[in-house]
PDB file of C-alpha atoms and ligand atoms in Angstrom:
ATOM      1  CA  MET A 105       4.569  29.353  14.607  1.00  0.00           C
ATOM      2  CA  THR A 106       4.762  25.461  14.762  1.00  0.00           C
ATOM      3  CA  THR A 107       8.249  24.183  15.928  1.00  0.00           C
ATOM      4  CA  ARG A 108       8.520  21.377  13.473  1.00  0.00           C
ATOM      5  CA  ARG A 109      10.927  18.411  14.217  1.00  0.00           C
ATOM      6  CA  LYS A 110      13.359  17.818  11.553  1.00  0.00           C
ATOM      7  CA  LEU A 111      13.068  14.685   9.727  1.00  0.00           C
ATOM      8  CA  VAL A 112      16.123  13.327   7.867  1.00  0.00           C
ATOM      9  CA  VAL A 113      15.646  10.325   5.318  1.00  0.00           C
ATOM     10  CA  GLY A 114      18.249   8.096   3.526  1.00  0.00           C
ATOM     11  CA  ASN A 115      16.954   7.201  -0.035  1.00  0.00           C
ATOM     12  CA  TRP A 116      19.073   4.319  -0.810  1.00  0.00           C
ATOM     13  CA  LYS A 117      18.036   3.764  -4.283  1.00  0.00           C
ATOM     14  CA  MET A 118      18.894   0.644  -5.826  1.00  0.00           C
ATOM     15  CA  HIS A 119      21.887   0.139  -3.784  1.00  0.00           C
ATOM     16  CA  GLY A 120      22.776  -2.457  -1.266  1.00  0.00           C
ATOM     17  CA  SER A 121      22.993  -6.526  -0.213  1.00  0.00           C
ATOM     18  CA  HIS A 122      22.521  -7.988   2.996  1.00  0.00           C
ATOM     19  CA  ALA A 123      26.059  -7.288   3.943  1.00  0.00           C
ATOM     20  CA  ALA A 124      26.166  -3.592   2.910  1.00  0.00           C
ATOM     21  CA  ASN A 125      22.799  -3.063   4.789  1.00  0.00           C
ATOM     22  CA  ALA A 126      23.784  -4.613   8.037  1.00  0.00           C
ATOM     23  CA  GLU A 127      27.021  -2.887   8.281  1.00  0.00           C
ATOM     24  CA  LEU A 128      25.218   0.493   6.994  1.00  0.00           C
ATOM     25  CA  LEU A 129      22.046  -0.072   9.793  1.00  0.00           C
ATOM     26  CA  GLN A 130      24.858  -0.917  12.605  1.00  0.00           C
ATOM     27  CA  GLY A 131      26.420   2.365  11.925  1.00  0.00           C
ATOM     28  CA  ILE A 132      23.661   4.264  12.336  1.00  0.00           C
ATOM     29  CA  LEU A 133      22.358   2.634  15.538  1.00  0.00           C
ATOM     30  CA  ALA A 134      25.793   2.760  16.850  1.00  0.00           C
ATOM     31  CA  GLY A 135      25.657   6.615  16.452  1.00  0.00           C
ATOM     32  CA  GLY A 136      23.005   6.861  19.270  1.00  0.00           C
ATOM     33  CA  PRO A 137      20.196   9.410  19.532  1.00  0.00           C
ATOM     34  CA  VAL A 138      20.075  12.476  17.280  1.00  0.00           C
ATOM     35  CA  ASN A 139      17.548  15.472  17.686  1.00  0.00           C
ATOM     36  CA  ALA A 140      15.400  14.623  14.324  1.00  0.00           C
ATOM     37  CA  ASP A 141      13.475  12.049  13.159  1.00  0.00           C
ATOM     38  CA  LEU A 142      15.211   9.692  11.094  1.00  0.00           C
ATOM     39  CA  ALA A 143      14.221   7.180   8.386  1.00  0.00           C
ATOM     40  CA  VAL A 144      16.043   4.760   6.054  1.00  0.00           C
ATOM     41  CA  CYS A 145      14.339   3.933   2.407  1.00  0.00           C
ATOM     42  CA  PRO A 146      15.749   0.354   1.485  1.00  0.00           C
ATOM     43  CA  PRO A 147      14.724  -1.205  -1.791  1.00  0.00           C
ATOM     44  CA  PHE A 148      11.780  -3.718  -1.553  1.00  0.00           C
ATOM     45  CA  PRO A 149      13.517  -7.252  -1.151  1.00  0.00           C
ATOM     46  CA  TYR A 150      15.317  -5.853   1.973  1.00  0.00           C
ATOM     47  CA  LEU A 151      12.190  -4.036   3.571  1.00  0.00           C
ATOM     48  CA  SER A 152      11.138  -6.869   6.051  1.00  0.00           C
ATOM     49  CA  GLU A 153      14.465  -7.770   7.238  1.00  0.00           C
ATOM     50  CA  VAL A 154      15.449  -4.012   7.871  1.00  0.00           C
ATOM     51  CA  ALA A 155      12.438  -3.657   9.672  1.00  0.00           C
ATOM     52  CA  VAL A 156      13.600  -6.333  12.073  1.00  0.00           C
ATOM     53  CA  THR A 157      16.624  -4.789  12.469  1.00  0.00           C
ATOM     54  CA  LEU A 158      15.414  -1.433  13.117  1.00  0.00           C
ATOM     55  CA  ALA A 159      12.384  -2.915  15.642  1.00  0.00           C
ATOM     56  CA  ASN A 160      12.616  -0.965  18.722  1.00  0.00           C
ATOM     57  CA  SER A 161      15.204   1.853  17.720  1.00  0.00           C
ATOM     58  CA  ALA A 162      14.403   5.302  16.796  1.00  0.00           C
ATOM     59  CA  VAL A 163      14.759   4.831  13.384  1.00  0.00           C
ATOM     60  CA  ALA A 164      11.850   4.555  10.662  1.00  0.00           C
ATOM     61  CA  TRP A 165      11.681   2.870   7.632  1.00  0.00           C
ATOM     62  CA  GLY A 166       9.958   3.464   4.441  1.00  0.00           C
ATOM     63  CA  ALA A 167       9.613   2.150   0.869  1.00  0.00           C
ATOM     64  CA  GLN A 168      10.871   4.013  -2.313  1.00  0.00           C
ATOM     65  CA  ASP A 169       7.778   3.720  -4.167  1.00  0.00           C
ATOM     66  CA  VAL A 170       4.237   2.620  -3.571  1.00  0.00           C
ATOM     67  CA  SER A 171       1.274   0.947  -5.947  1.00  0.00           C
ATOM     68  CA  ALA A 172      -1.477   3.180  -6.798  1.00  0.00           C
ATOM     69  CA  PHE A 173      -3.976   0.082  -7.044  1.00  0.00           C
ATOM     70  CA  GLU A 174      -5.258  -1.801  -3.439  1.00  0.00           C
ATOM     71  CA  GLN A 175      -4.678  -4.786  -4.887  1.00  0.00           C
ATOM     72  CA  GLY A 176      -5.094  -7.264  -8.080  1.00  0.00           C
ATOM     73  CA  ALA A 177      -3.095  -7.781 -11.507  1.00  0.00           C
ATOM     74  CA  TYR A 178      -0.518  -5.685 -11.573  1.00  0.00           C
ATOM     75  CA  THR A 179       2.561  -7.210 -12.026  1.00  0.00           C
ATOM     76  CA  GLY A 180       5.838  -6.080  -9.993  1.00  0.00           C
ATOM     77  CA  GLU A 181       3.825  -3.517  -7.969  1.00  0.00           C
ATOM     78  CA  VAL A 182       3.539  -3.385  -4.226  1.00  0.00           C
ATOM     79  CA  SER A 183       0.882  -2.247  -2.370  1.00  0.00           C
ATOM     80  CA  ALA A 184       0.291   0.002   0.693  1.00  0.00           C
ATOM     81  CA  ALA A 185      -1.346  -2.737   2.588  1.00  0.00           C
ATOM     82  CA  MET A 186       1.404  -4.866   1.899  1.00  0.00           C
ATOM     83  CA  LEU A 187       3.963  -2.392   3.458  1.00  0.00           C
ATOM     84  CA  ARG A 188       1.912  -1.350   6.061  1.00  0.00           C
ATOM     85  CA  GLU A 189       1.720  -5.008   7.603  1.00  0.00           C
ATOM     86  CA  PHE A 190       5.586  -4.651   7.980  1.00  0.00           C
ATOM     87  CA  GLY A 191       5.186  -1.389   9.505  1.00  0.00           C
ATOM     88  CA  CYS A 192       6.123   0.581   6.904  1.00  0.00           C
ATOM     89  CA  ARG A 193       6.055   4.291   8.133  1.00  0.00           C
ATOM     90  CA  TYR A 194       6.802   6.365   4.929  1.00  0.00           C
ATOM     91  CA  ALA A 195       6.612   5.826   1.363  1.00  0.00           C
ATOM     92  CA  ILE A 196       8.249   8.136  -1.318  1.00  0.00           C
ATOM     93  CA  VAL A 197       6.235   9.150  -4.119  1.00  0.00           C
ATOM     94  CA  GLY A 198       7.227  10.898  -7.531  1.00  0.00           C
ATOM     95  CA  HIS A 199      10.939  10.532  -7.141  1.00  0.00           C
ATOM     96  CA  SER A 200      12.092  12.452 -10.220  1.00  0.00           C
ATOM     97  CA  GLU A 201      14.106   9.552 -11.192  1.00  0.00           C
ATOM     98  CA  ARG A 202      10.795   7.428 -11.283  1.00  0.00           C
ATOM     99  CA  ARG A 203       8.791  10.662 -13.266  1.00  0.00           C
ATOM    100  CA  ALA A 204      11.915  10.319 -15.649  1.00  0.00           C
ATOM    101  CA  TYR A 205      12.591   6.683 -16.245  1.00  0.00           C
ATOM    102  CA  HIS A 206       8.795   5.147 -15.313  1.00  0.00           C
ATOM    103  CA  GLY A 207       6.854   7.873 -16.995  1.00  0.00           C
ATOM    104  CA  GLU A 208       4.913   8.754 -13.955  1.00  0.00           C
ATOM    105  CA  THR A 209       2.673  11.710 -14.041  1.00  0.00           C
ATOM    106  CA  ASP A 210       1.390  14.209 -11.683  1.00  0.00           C
ATOM    107  CA  GLN A 211      -1.741  12.038 -11.164  1.00  0.00           C
ATOM    108  CA  LEU A 212      -0.137   9.021 -10.943  1.00  0.00           C
ATOM    109  CA  VAL A 213       2.035  10.457  -8.422  1.00  0.00           C
ATOM    110  CA  ALA A 214      -0.897  11.858  -6.366  1.00  0.00           C
ATOM    111  CA  ASP A 215      -2.996   8.548  -6.796  1.00  0.00           C
ATOM    112  CA  LYS A 216      -0.079   6.689  -4.962  1.00  0.00           C
ATOM    113  CA  ALA A 217      -0.105   9.252  -2.261  1.00  0.00           C
ATOM    114  CA  LYS A 218      -3.492   8.857  -1.531  1.00  0.00           C
ATOM    115  CA  ALA A 219      -3.139   5.128  -1.672  1.00  0.00           C
ATOM    116  CA  ALA A 220      -0.267   5.178   0.743  1.00  0.00           C
ATOM    117  CA  LEU A 221      -2.164   7.376   3.313  1.00  0.00           C
ATOM    118  CA  SER A 222      -5.408   5.171   2.946  1.00  0.00           C
ATOM    119  CA  ARG A 223      -3.358   2.755   4.948  1.00  0.00           C
ATOM    120  CA  GLY A 224      -1.416   4.902   7.265  1.00  0.00           C
ATOM    121  CA  VAL A 225       1.507   5.516   5.375  1.00  0.00           C
ATOM    122  CA  THR A 226       3.226   8.825   5.000  1.00  0.00           C
ATOM    123  CA  PRO A 227       3.825   9.588   1.465  1.00  0.00           C
ATOM    124  CA  ILE A 228       7.239  11.551   1.101  1.00  0.00           C
ATOM    125  CA  VAL A 229       5.837  13.642  -2.392  1.00  0.00           C
ATOM    126  CA  CYS A 230       8.570  14.669  -4.443  1.00  0.00           C
ATOM    127  CA  VAL A 231       8.682  18.077  -6.743  1.00  0.00           C
ATOM    128  CA  GLY A 232      11.434  19.652  -8.585  1.00  0.00           C
ATOM    129  CA  GLU A 233      12.324  21.241 -12.063  1.00  0.00           C
ATOM    130  CA  THR A 234      15.126  20.109 -14.398  1.00  0.00           C
ATOM    131  CA  LEU A 235      17.784  22.131 -15.129  1.00  0.00           C
ATOM    132  CA  ALA A 236      16.303  23.285 -18.402  1.00  0.00           C
ATOM    133  CA  GLN A 237      13.133  24.313 -16.513  1.00  0.00           C
ATOM    134  CA  ARG A 238      14.877  26.374 -13.878  1.00  0.00           C
ATOM    135  CA  GLU A 239      16.938  28.174 -16.953  1.00  0.00           C
ATOM    136  CA  ALA A 240      13.842  28.968 -18.763  1.00  0.00           C
ATOM    137  CA  GLY A 241      12.333  30.374 -15.428  1.00  0.00           C
ATOM    138  CA  GLU A 242       9.781  27.656 -14.905  1.00  0.00           C
ATOM    139  CA  THR A 243      10.855  26.347 -11.638  1.00  0.00           C
ATOM    140  CA  GLU A 244       7.596  28.015  -9.741  1.00  0.00           C
ATOM    141  CA  ALA A 245       4.962  26.742 -12.238  1.00  0.00           C
ATOM    142  CA  VAL A 246       6.767  23.351 -12.268  1.00  0.00           C
ATOM    143  CA  VAL A 247       6.616  22.850  -8.776  1.00  0.00           C
ATOM    144  CA  LYS A 248       3.148  24.123  -8.258  1.00  0.00           C
ATOM    145  CA  ARG A 249       1.841  22.182 -10.752  1.00  0.00           C
ATOM    146  CA  GLN A 250       3.417  19.041  -9.246  1.00  0.00           C
ATOM    147  CA  LEU A 251       2.063  19.562  -6.027  1.00  0.00           C
ATOM    148  CA  SER A 252      -1.350  21.035  -7.042  1.00  0.00           C
ATOM    149  CA  ALA A 253      -2.242  17.230  -8.394  1.00  0.00           C
ATOM    150  CA  VAL A 254      -1.502  15.720  -4.802  1.00  0.00           C
ATOM    151  CA  ILE A 255      -3.422  18.462  -3.291  1.00  0.00           C
ATOM    152  CA  HIS A 256      -6.743  17.964  -5.531  1.00  0.00           C
ATOM    153  CA  THR A 257      -6.434  14.540  -4.995  1.00  0.00           C
ATOM    154  CA  LEU A 258      -5.845  14.544  -1.033  1.00  0.00           C
ATOM    155  CA  ALA A 259      -8.106  17.430  -0.339  1.00  0.00           C
ATOM    156  CA  HIS A 260      -8.249  17.843   3.412  1.00  0.00           C
ATOM    157  CA  CYS A 261      -5.962  14.849   4.079  1.00  0.00           C
ATOM    158  CA  ILE A 262      -3.105  16.889   2.328  1.00  0.00           C
ATOM    159  CA  GLY A 263      -1.795  18.144   5.797  1.00  0.00           C
ATOM    160  CA  GLU A 264      -0.536  14.509   6.231  1.00  0.00           C
ATOM    161  CA  VAL A 265       1.893  14.167   3.539  1.00  0.00           C
ATOM    162  CA  VAL A 266       5.959  15.176   3.768  1.00  0.00           C
ATOM    163  CA  VAL A 267       6.980  17.069   0.614  1.00  0.00           C
ATOM    164  CA  ALA A 268      10.496  16.726  -0.760  1.00  0.00           C
ATOM    165  CA  TYR A 269      11.978  19.584  -2.669  1.00  0.00           C
ATOM    166  CA  GLU A 270      14.281  17.979  -5.029  1.00  0.00           C
ATOM    167  CA  PRO A 271      15.417  20.043  -8.000  1.00  0.00           C
ATOM    168  CA  VAL A 272      16.494  17.123 -10.539  1.00  0.00           C
ATOM    169  CA  TRP A 273      19.783  19.276 -11.496  1.00  0.00           C
ATOM    170  CA  ALA A 274      20.931  18.740  -7.943  1.00  0.00           C
ATOM    171  CA  ILE A 275      20.333  15.056  -7.463  1.00  0.00           C
ATOM    172  CA  GLY A 276      23.456  12.977  -7.578  1.00  0.00           C
ATOM    173  CA  THR A 277      25.317  15.521  -9.323  1.00  0.00           C
ATOM    174  CA  GLY A 278      27.067  17.259  -6.262  1.00  0.00           C
ATOM    175  CA  ARG A 279      25.504  20.572  -7.072  1.00  0.00           C
ATOM    176  CA  THR A 280      23.442  21.749  -4.504  1.00  0.00           C
ATOM    177  CA  ALA A 281      20.744  24.523  -4.553  1.00  0.00           C
ATOM    178  CA  SER A 282      22.085  27.459  -2.443  1.00  0.00           C
ATOM    179  CA  PRO A 283      20.284  27.777   0.799  1.00  0.00           C
ATOM    180  CA  GLU A 284      18.774  30.889  -0.591  1.00  0.00           C
ATOM    181  CA  GLN A 285      17.275  28.843  -3.566  1.00  0.00           C
ATOM    182  CA  ALA A 286      16.061  26.095  -1.542  1.00  0.00           C
ATOM    183  CA  GLN A 287      14.327  28.353   0.923  1.00  0.00           C
ATOM    184  CA  ALA A 288      12.578  30.326  -1.675  1.00  0.00           C
ATOM    185  CA  VAL A 289      10.757  27.258  -2.955  1.00  0.00           C
ATOM    186  CA  HIS A 290      10.115  26.132   0.312  1.00  0.00           C
ATOM    187  CA  ALA A 291       8.271  29.222   1.238  1.00  0.00           C
ATOM    188  CA  LEU A 292       6.372  28.938  -1.831  1.00  0.00           C
ATOM    189  CA  LEU A 293       5.128  25.337  -1.520  1.00  0.00           C
ATOM    190  CA  ARG A 294       4.350  25.926   2.255  1.00  0.00           C
ATOM    191  CA  ALA A 295       1.946  29.073   0.701  1.00  0.00           C
ATOM    192  CA  GLN A 296       0.250  26.696  -1.579  1.00  0.00           C
ATOM    193  CA  LEU A 297      -0.292  24.258   0.916  1.00  0.00           C
ATOM    194  CA  ALA A 298      -1.761  27.006   3.659  1.00  0.00           C
ATOM    195  CA  ALA A 299      -3.903  27.863   0.915  1.00  0.00           C
ATOM    196  CA  ALA A 300      -5.137  24.338   1.006  1.00  0.00           C
ATOM    197  CA  THR A 301      -5.238  23.111   4.387  1.00  0.00           C
ATOM    198  CA  PRO A 302      -4.930  24.754   8.175  1.00  0.00           C
ATOM    199  CA  HIS A 303      -2.137  22.474   8.827  1.00  0.00           C
ATOM    200  CA  ALA A 304       0.633  23.710   6.436  1.00  0.00           C
ATOM    201  CA  ASP A 305       2.631  25.245   9.249  1.00  0.00           C
ATOM    202  CA  ALA A 306       2.957  22.036  11.028  1.00  0.00           C
ATOM    203  CA  MET A 307       3.976  20.059   7.962  1.00  0.00           C
ATOM    204  CA  ARG A 308       7.414  19.001   7.069  1.00  0.00           C
ATOM    205  CA  LEU A 309       9.266  20.079   3.676  1.00  0.00           C
ATOM    206  CA  LEU A 310      12.428  18.691   3.278  1.00  0.00           C
ATOM    207  CA  TYR A 311      15.082  19.136   0.706  1.00  0.00           C
ATOM    208  CA  GLY A 312      17.059  16.770  -1.472  1.00  0.00           C
ATOM    209  CA  GLY A 313      20.124  17.100  -3.743  1.00  0.00           C
ATOM    210  CA  SER A 314      23.395  16.678  -2.935  1.00  0.00           C
ATOM    211  CA  VAL A 315      22.812  17.407   0.973  1.00  0.00           C
ATOM    212  CA  LYS A 316      25.930  16.399   2.287  1.00  0.00           C
ATOM    213  CA  PRO A 317      27.550  16.802   5.942  1.00  0.00           C
ATOM    214  CA  ASP A 318      29.202  19.916   4.976  1.00  0.00           C
ATOM    215  CA  ASN A 319      26.242  21.852   3.445  1.00  0.00           C
ATOM    216  CA  ALA A 320      23.666  20.252   5.331  1.00  0.00           C
ATOM    217  CA  ALA A 321      23.727  22.658   8.210  1.00  0.00           C
ATOM    218  CA  THR A 322      23.144  25.643   6.185  1.00  0.00           C
ATOM    219  CA  LEU A 323      20.540  24.044   4.390  1.00  0.00           C
ATOM    220  CA  PHE A 324      18.748  22.899   7.615  1.00  0.00           C
ATOM    221  CA  ALA A 325      19.137  26.429   9.079  1.00  0.00           C
ATOM    222  CA  GLN A 326      16.414  27.910   6.567  1.00  0.00           C
ATOM    223  CA  PRO A 327      13.088  28.638   7.892  1.00  0.00           C
ATOM    224  CA  ASP A 328      10.982  26.259   5.869  1.00  0.00           C
ATOM    225  CA  ILE A 329      13.162  23.595   5.250  1.00  0.00           C
ATOM    226  CA  ASP A 330      12.752  20.745   7.776  1.00  0.00           C
ATOM    227  CA  GLY A 331      14.972  18.128   6.987  1.00  0.00           C
ATOM    228  CA  GLY A 332      16.539  16.273   4.166  1.00  0.00           C
ATOM    229  CA  LEU A 333      15.985  13.173   1.735  1.00  0.00           C
ATOM    230  CA  ILE A 334      19.631  12.048   0.972  1.00  0.00           C
ATOM    231  CA  GLY A 335      20.958   9.841  -1.604  1.00  0.00           C
ATOM    232  CA  GLY A 336      24.408   9.478  -1.983  1.00  0.00           C
ATOM    233  CA  ALA A 337      25.198  10.433   1.458  1.00  0.00           C
ATOM    234  CA  ALA A 338      22.561   8.096   3.019  1.00  0.00           C
ATOM    235  CA  LEU A 339      24.921   5.176   2.028  1.00  0.00           C
ATOM    236  CA  LYS A 340      27.844   5.905   4.608  1.00  0.00           C
ATOM    237  CA  ALA A 341      26.413   5.557   8.182  1.00  0.00           C
ATOM    238  CA  ALA A 342      28.983   8.474   9.192  1.00  0.00           C
ATOM    239  CA  ASP A 343      27.709  10.790   6.583  1.00  0.00           C
ATOM    240  CA  PHE A 344      24.261  10.184   7.131  1.00  0.00           C
ATOM    241  CA  LEU A 345      24.756  10.670  10.722  1.00  0.00           C
ATOM    242  CA  ALA A 346      26.564  13.950  10.157  1.00  0.00           C
ATOM    243  CA  ILE A 347      23.492  15.107   8.321  1.00  0.00           C
ATOM    244  CA  ALA A 348      21.309  13.824  11.029  1.00  0.00           C
ATOM    245  CA  ARG A 349      23.216  16.134  13.790  1.00  0.00           C
ATOM    246  CA  ALA A 350      23.296  19.064  11.438  1.00  0.00           C
ATOM    247  CA  ALA A 351      19.354  18.823  11.571  1.00  0.00           C
TER     248      ALA A 351
HETATM  249  P1  PGA B 162      21.411  12.749  -3.761  1.00  0.00           P
HETATM  250  O1  PGA B 162      19.820  12.259  -4.201  1.00  0.00           O
HETATM  251  O2  PGA B 162      21.892  12.963  -2.291  1.00  0.00           O
HETATM  252  O3  PGA B 162      22.200  11.722  -4.271  1.00  0.00           O
HETATM  253  O4  PGA B 162      21.420  13.730  -4.874  1.00  0.00           O
HETATM  254  C1  PGA B 162      18.789  12.562  -3.347  1.00  0.00           C
HETATM  255  C2  PGA B 162      17.853  12.011  -3.874  1.00  0.00           C
HETATM  256  O5  PGA B 162      17.215  11.754  -5.120  1.00  0.00           O
HETATM  257  O6  PGA B 162      16.534  11.777  -3.057  1.00  0.00           O
END
């Protein structure tokens, strides 16, 4: 079995300011090296200054979204090529908040992942079921359908993405999936990937949804959980570092 280096990504969502970002990044950088890959995903206007702050550090950065289009008359969109010009490493695609509030479909999410990859930006593809779907026993069908669109669209390149399993009911609610619940879905997703690519064993599957310093270690100890996509706890340097150290 391949040993996968853990990846811990901070999804800052629509939080931050010049001052708050500088303080947060200083805190993270002062924490010194950790035995995991780290990345932060600030809101778009701050990306280039975050890139400058993180230059020559071990912390990478990414965007929270990316356009499915190359360029053109798409008001408000940001292309993968633009992100790449600044050295962007990752782009979160298909976060449940974008699926829910911006009507993103499975196919649009897949097209965004393809646009990112085509420019050398690694998509972090989010999948996850709502509480109603879990209670209706649809978890497996939902996450498989969401991932399947990306597999079909990316074909042999699917091995290059990062997948994040984020049960919607666990996001920002303080209600985490148990390590067993998360592992069960991660194993399913890895099996689905293995049917599509010989590289599934090397792919990183992150868990997201109320990951905190006190639950990170047990989640990350699961065989198919290769790190986390962290929301609320990524806004405090001490918490983000504690989670990174748990990896
Ligand atoms: P949370 O968010 O850690 O605040 O639950 C995770 C996410 O939405 O990526």
